[in-house]
mmCIF file of C-alpha atoms and ligand atoms in Angstrom:
data_model
loop_
_atom_site.group_PDB
_atom_site.id
_atom_site.type_symbol
_atom_site.label_atom_id
_atom_site.label_comp_id
_atom_site.label_asym_id
_atom_site.label_seq_id
_atom_site.Cartn_x
_atom_site.Cartn_y
_atom_site.Cartn_z
ATOM 1 C CA MET A 11 0.007 -0.003 0.002
ATOM 2 C CA ASN A 12 1.323 3.430 -0.951
ATOM 3 C CA ILE A 13 0.101 6.289 1.212
ATOM 4 C CA ILE A 14 0.718 9.990 1.089
ATOM 5 C CA LEU A 15 0.425 11.747 4.444
ATOM 6 C CA PHE A 16 -0.243 15.360 3.683
ATOM 7 C CA GLY A 17 -0.833 18.582 5.624
ATOM 8 C CA PRO A 18 0.720 21.844 6.738
ATOM 9 C CA PRO A 19 3.886 22.045 8.865
ATOM 10 C CA GLY A 20 3.004 20.924 12.366
ATOM 11 C CA ALA A 21 0.007 18.847 11.244
ATOM 12 C CA GLY A 22 1.613 15.699 12.722
ATOM 13 C CA LYS A 23 2.671 13.916 9.527
ATOM 14 C CA GLY A 24 5.986 12.766 10.901
ATOM 15 C CA THR A 25 4.501 11.608 14.193
ATOM 16 C CA GLN A 26 1.810 9.599 12.478
ATOM 17 C CA ALA A 27 4.137 8.258 9.729
ATOM 18 C CA LYS A 28 6.398 6.871 12.465
ATOM 19 C CA LEU A 29 3.412 5.168 14.157
ATOM 20 C CA ILE A 30 2.271 3.659 10.862
ATOM 21 C CA GLN A 31 5.810 2.456 10.313
ATOM 22 C CA SER A 32 6.153 0.760 13.710
ATOM 23 C CA GLU A 33 2.622 -0.610 14.160
ATOM 24 C CA LEU A 34 1.583 -1.356 10.590
ATOM 25 C CA ASN A 35 5.029 -2.168 9.202
ATOM 26 C CA LEU A 36 4.825 0.290 6.386
ATOM 27 C CA PRO A 37 8.152 2.147 6.004
ATOM 28 C CA GLN A 38 8.160 5.924 6.115
ATOM 29 C CA LEU A 39 9.931 8.086 3.577
ATOM 30 C CA SER A 40 10.269 11.675 4.833
ATOM 31 C CA THR A 41 11.940 14.143 2.459
ATOM 32 C CA GLY A 42 12.393 16.632 5.350
ATOM 33 C CA ASP A 43 14.217 13.943 7.416
ATOM 34 C CA MET A 44 16.319 12.979 4.400
ATOM 35 C CA PHE A 45 17.384 16.587 3.877
ATOM 36 C CA ARG A 46 18.135 17.118 7.587
ATOM 37 C CA ASN A 47 20.261 13.937 7.638
ATOM 38 C CA ASN A 48 22.212 15.163 4.601
ATOM 39 C CA ILE A 49 22.726 18.520 6.255
ATOM 40 C CA LYS A 50 23.905 16.877 9.497
ATOM 41 C CA ASN A 51 26.312 14.674 7.598
ATOM 42 C CA GLU A 52 27.490 17.582 5.442
ATOM 43 C CA THR A 53 26.977 15.688 2.188
ATOM 44 C CA PRO A 54 27.077 17.608 -1.109
ATOM 45 C CA LEU A 55 23.245 17.549 -1.125
ATOM 46 C CA GLY A 56 23.151 18.773 2.461
ATOM 47 C CA LEU A 57 25.445 21.697 1.688
ATOM 48 C CA LYS A 58 23.279 22.554 -1.297
ATOM 49 C CA VAL A 59 19.965 22.638 0.568
ATOM 50 C CA LYS A 60 20.970 23.915 4.007
ATOM 51 C CA SER A 61 20.219 27.594 3.389
ATOM 52 C CA ILE A 62 16.905 26.670 1.714
ATOM 53 C CA LEU A 63 15.676 24.714 4.709
ATOM 54 C CA ASP A 64 16.883 27.452 7.054
ATOM 55 C CA SER A 65 14.853 29.966 5.095
ATOM 56 C CA GLY A 66 11.613 28.012 5.178
ATOM 57 C CA GLN A 67 11.344 27.856 1.371
ATOM 58 C CA LEU A 68 11.062 24.722 -0.732
ATOM 59 C CA VAL A 69 13.932 22.838 -2.276
ATOM 60 C CA GLY A 70 13.709 22.764 -6.071
ATOM 61 C CA ASP A 71 11.398 20.148 -7.574
ATOM 62 C CA GLU A 72 14.148 18.389 -9.563
ATOM 63 C CA VAL A 73 16.359 17.885 -6.583
ATOM 64 C CA VAL A 74 13.484 16.454 -4.471
ATOM 65 C CA VAL A 75 12.117 14.250 -7.231
ATOM 66 C CA GLU A 76 15.538 12.729 -7.871
ATOM 67 C CA LEU A 77 15.998 12.067 -4.165
ATOM 68 C CA VAL A 78 12.615 10.304 -3.912
ATOM 69 C CA GLU A 79 13.075 8.344 -7.079
ATOM 70 C CA ASP A 80 16.397 7.003 -5.884
ATOM 71 C CA ALA A 81 14.991 6.200 -2.414
ATOM 72 C CA LEU A 82 11.997 4.324 -3.780
ATOM 73 C CA ASP A 83 14.398 1.955 -5.614
ATOM 74 C CA LYS A 84 15.529 0.551 -2.270
ATOM 75 C CA PRO A 85 14.225 -2.922 -1.500
ATOM 76 C CA GLU A 86 12.699 -1.807 1.829
ATOM 77 C CA PHE A 87 10.124 0.296 -0.123
ATOM 78 C CA ALA A 88 9.203 -2.528 -2.581
ATOM 79 C CA ASN A 89 6.016 -3.450 -0.719
ATOM 80 C CA GLY A 90 4.603 -0.049 0.049
ATOM 81 C CA TYR A 91 5.423 3.034 2.042
ATOM 82 C CA VAL A 92 4.172 6.245 3.647
ATOM 83 C CA LEU A 93 5.332 9.432 1.976
ATOM 84 C CA ASP A 94 5.670 12.321 4.460
ATOM 85 C CA GLY A 95 6.496 15.747 3.087
ATOM 86 C CA PHE A 96 6.292 14.725 -0.569
ATOM 87 C CA PRO A 97 4.721 15.629 -2.948
ATOM 88 C CA ARG A 98 4.728 19.306 -1.901
ATOM 89 C CA THR A 99 4.023 20.955 -5.248
ATOM 90 C CA VAL A 100 1.730 19.969 -8.155
ATOM 91 C CA ALA A 101 4.868 19.423 -10.275
ATOM 92 C CA GLN A 102 6.094 16.924 -7.664
ATOM 93 C CA ALA A 103 2.704 15.180 -7.651
ATOM 94 C CA GLU A 104 2.871 14.860 -11.451
ATOM 95 C CA ALA A 105 6.452 13.528 -11.233
ATOM 96 C CA LEU A 106 5.399 10.999 -8.603
ATOM 97 C CA ASP A 107 2.602 9.769 -10.916
ATOM 98 C CA ASN A 108 5.231 9.124 -13.597
ATOM 99 C CA ILE A 109 7.516 7.342 -11.178
ATOM 100 C CA LEU A 110 4.720 5.133 -9.908
ATOM 101 C CA GLU A 111 3.346 4.438 -13.377
ATOM 102 C CA ALA A 112 6.752 3.261 -14.551
ATOM 103 C CA ARG A 113 6.731 0.798 -11.613
ATOM 104 C CA GLY A 114 3.177 -0.353 -12.109
ATOM 105 C CA GLN A 115 2.196 1.256 -8.825
ATOM 106 C CA LYS A 116 -0.338 3.897 -7.683
ATOM 107 C CA VAL A 117 -1.257 6.063 -4.726
ATOM 108 C CA ASP A 118 -3.650 3.992 -2.647
ATOM 109 C CA ALA A 119 -4.549 6.743 -0.161
ATOM 110 C CA PHE A 120 -3.919 10.417 -0.035
ATOM 111 C CA ILE A 121 -4.625 11.543 3.555
ATOM 112 C CA THR A 122 -4.565 15.192 4.549
ATOM 113 C CA LEU A 123 -4.436 16.100 8.220
ATOM 114 C CA GLU A 124 -6.508 19.149 8.968
ATOM 115 C CA VAL A 125 -5.366 21.442 11.765
ATOM 116 C CA PRO A 126 -6.175 25.188 12.346
ATOM 117 C CA ASP A 127 -3.287 27.635 11.865
ATOM 118 C CA GLU A 128 -3.104 28.810 15.518
ATOM 119 C CA THR A 129 -2.718 25.184 16.636
ATOM 120 C CA LEU A 130 0.027 24.595 14.070
ATOM 121 C CA VAL A 131 2.090 27.587 15.231
ATOM 122 C CA GLY A 132 1.742 26.545 18.872
ATOM 123 C CA ARG A 133 2.818 22.969 18.143
ATOM 124 C CA LEU A 134 5.826 24.017 16.089
ATOM 125 C CA LEU A 135 7.039 26.540 18.661
ATOM 126 C CA ASN A 136 6.736 23.940 21.392
ATOM 127 C CA ARG A 137 8.098 20.856 19.752
ATOM 128 C CA GLY A 138 11.577 21.578 20.943
ATOM 129 C CA GLU A 139 13.532 19.686 18.288
ATOM 130 C CA GLY A 140 15.850 22.600 17.957
ATOM 131 C CA ARG A 141 15.067 22.926 14.242
ATOM 132 C CA THR A 142 16.460 26.136 12.750
ATOM 133 C CA ASP A 143 13.196 26.641 10.863
ATOM 134 C CA ASP A 144 11.001 26.429 14.005
ATOM 135 C CA THR A 145 11.192 30.115 14.869
ATOM 136 C CA GLU A 146 8.024 32.230 14.717
ATOM 137 C CA GLU A 147 9.268 34.090 11.632
ATOM 138 C CA LYS A 148 10.203 30.913 9.715
ATOM 139 C CA ILE A 149 6.997 29.193 10.730
ATOM 140 C CA ARG A 150 4.995 32.036 9.207
ATOM 141 C CA ILE A 151 7.013 31.707 6.014
ATOM 142 C CA ARG A 152 6.471 27.922 5.927
ATOM 143 C CA LEU A 153 2.713 28.348 6.399
ATOM 144 C CA ASP A 154 2.628 30.862 3.555
ATOM 145 C CA VAL A 155 4.634 28.544 1.300
ATOM 146 C CA TYR A 156 2.240 25.736 2.242
ATOM 147 C CA LYS A 157 -0.815 27.772 1.266
ATOM 148 C CA ASN A 158 0.666 29.081 -1.980
ATOM 149 C CA GLU A 159 2.629 26.120 -3.303
ATOM 150 C CA THR A 160 1.578 22.990 -1.423
ATOM 151 C CA ALA A 161 -2.163 23.267 -0.723
ATOM 152 C CA PRO A 162 -2.991 23.045 -4.498
ATOM 153 C CA VAL A 163 -1.721 19.455 -4.354
ATOM 154 C CA MET A 164 -4.990 18.660 -2.491
ATOM 155 C CA ASN A 165 -7.060 19.598 -5.535
ATOM 156 C CA TYR A 166 -4.809 17.367 -7.660
ATOM 157 C CA TYR A 167 -5.658 14.285 -5.564
ATOM 158 C CA ARG A 168 -9.251 15.284 -4.897
ATOM 159 C CA ASP A 169 -9.849 15.076 -8.606
ATOM 160 C CA LYS A 170 -8.129 11.722 -8.856
ATOM 161 C CA GLY A 171 -9.864 9.900 -5.995
ATOM 162 C CA ALA A 172 -8.437 7.985 -2.983
ATOM 163 C CA TYR A 173 -8.599 11.359 -1.148
ATOM 164 C CA HIS A 174 -9.263 11.476 2.588
ATOM 165 C CA ALA A 175 -9.410 14.468 4.897
ATOM 166 C CA VAL A 176 -8.822 13.645 8.594
ATOM 167 C CA ASP A 177 -9.271 15.812 11.628
ATOM 168 C CA GLY A 178 -5.705 16.334 12.897
ATOM 169 C CA VAL A 179 -6.752 17.757 16.283
ATOM 170 C CA GLY A 180 -6.817 15.376 19.231
ATOM 171 C CA THR A 181 -4.438 13.052 20.970
ATOM 172 C CA ILE A 182 -1.804 11.216 18.930
ATOM 173 C CA ASP A 183 -3.684 7.974 19.519
ATOM 174 C CA GLU A 184 -7.050 9.361 18.494
ATOM 175 C CA ILE A 185 -5.596 10.624 15.201
ATOM 176 C CA PHE A 186 -3.747 7.357 14.621
ATOM 177 C CA GLY A 187 -7.121 5.591 15.121
ATOM 178 C CA ARG A 188 -8.675 7.744 12.420
ATOM 179 C CA LEU A 189 -5.834 6.894 10.052
ATOM 180 C CA LYS A 190 -6.107 3.177 10.782
ATOM 181 C CA ASP A 191 -9.804 3.274 9.855
ATOM 182 C CA ILE A 192 -8.691 4.429 6.397
ATOM 183 C CA ILE A 193 -5.660 2.267 6.018
ATOM 184 C CA GLN A 194 -7.207 -0.928 7.385
ATOM 185 C CA PRO A 195 -10.951 -0.658 6.796
HETATM 186 P P1 ADP B 2 7.454 20.619 7.968
HETATM 187 O O1 ADP B 2 6.334 19.818 7.308
HETATM 188 O O2 ADP B 2 7.308 20.720 9.428
HETATM 189 O O3 ADP B 2 7.659 21.964 7.312
HETATM 190 P P2 ADP B 2 9.522 18.897 6.736
HETATM 191 O O4 ADP B 2 10.462 18.146 7.511
HETATM 192 O O5 ADP B 2 8.502 18.133 5.934
HETATM 193 O O6 ADP B 2 8.798 19.862 7.794
HETATM 194 O O7 ADP B 2 10.272 19.871 5.718
HETATM 195 C C1 ADP B 2 11.260 20.776 6.163
HETATM 196 C C2 ADP B 2 11.857 21.514 4.969
HETATM 197 O O8 ADP B 2 12.436 20.627 4.070
HETATM 198 C C3 ADP B 2 10.846 22.297 4.119
HETATM 199 O O9 ADP B 2 10.557 23.594 4.634
HETATM 200 C C4 ADP B 2 11.610 22.395 2.782
HETATM 201 O O10 ADP B 2 12.623 23.378 2.777
HETATM 202 C C5 ADP B 2 12.264 21.009 2.706
HETATM 203 N N1 ADP B 2 11.438 20.028 2.029
HETATM 204 C C6 ADP B 2 10.971 18.868 2.557
HETATM 205 N N2 ADP B 2 10.248 18.197 1.700
HETATM 206 C C7 ADP B 2 10.242 18.928 0.561
HETATM 207 C C8 ADP B 2 9.665 18.781 -0.745
HETATM 208 N N3 ADP B 2 8.896 17.712 -1.053
HETATM 209 N N4 ADP B 2 9.870 19.726 -1.667
HETATM 210 C C9 ADP B 2 10.580 20.827 -1.398
HETATM 211 N N5 ADP B 2 11.195 21.034 -0.220
HETATM 212 C C10 ADP B 2 11.020 20.091 0.771
#
């Protein structure tokens, strides 16, 4: 099963993707985590994207698509996965369709976590992961980028089907329960 976990920064995608990975055995592929690992390890890719992540803007589509395409070739993702943080633009969604089509795969569920803006800002300011993009100023930029560049991806999948909107407010377990209802009906 191939799942896209979607939503604004702070919606809980990473938290829920990790739960799905550990409890439902579906590996998680997070582009944000991959970029942060590359930055930490000072790889050429990390050096290239560091200032972009620090600014709260998006990494270029070509760079992200290549990263995801390479990752999906790994055997651990052969039997399905949860995408967290990708696709984040309509161009990325179209590229993903091509990647999946070439592999005879499809998106089985697109799940968007709905959380009000004020809640998002509070969660991000309090999460305490020490991320350089979790300052009030950068959070506002990321929310703007989400609205302008990422939210249109919802229309893309709404038109295609397999679209689910889930209330992302509640305890981690409550939200995980809502996701399980979709993933394991
Ligand atoms: P959040 O959802 O909390 O903003 P992520 O870890 O998903 O956090 O992403 C952090 C940053 O990594 C983004 O602000 C962006 O710079 C970069 N990034 C992650 N995924 C993508 C993507 N699919 N396309 C472009 N940039 C991305």
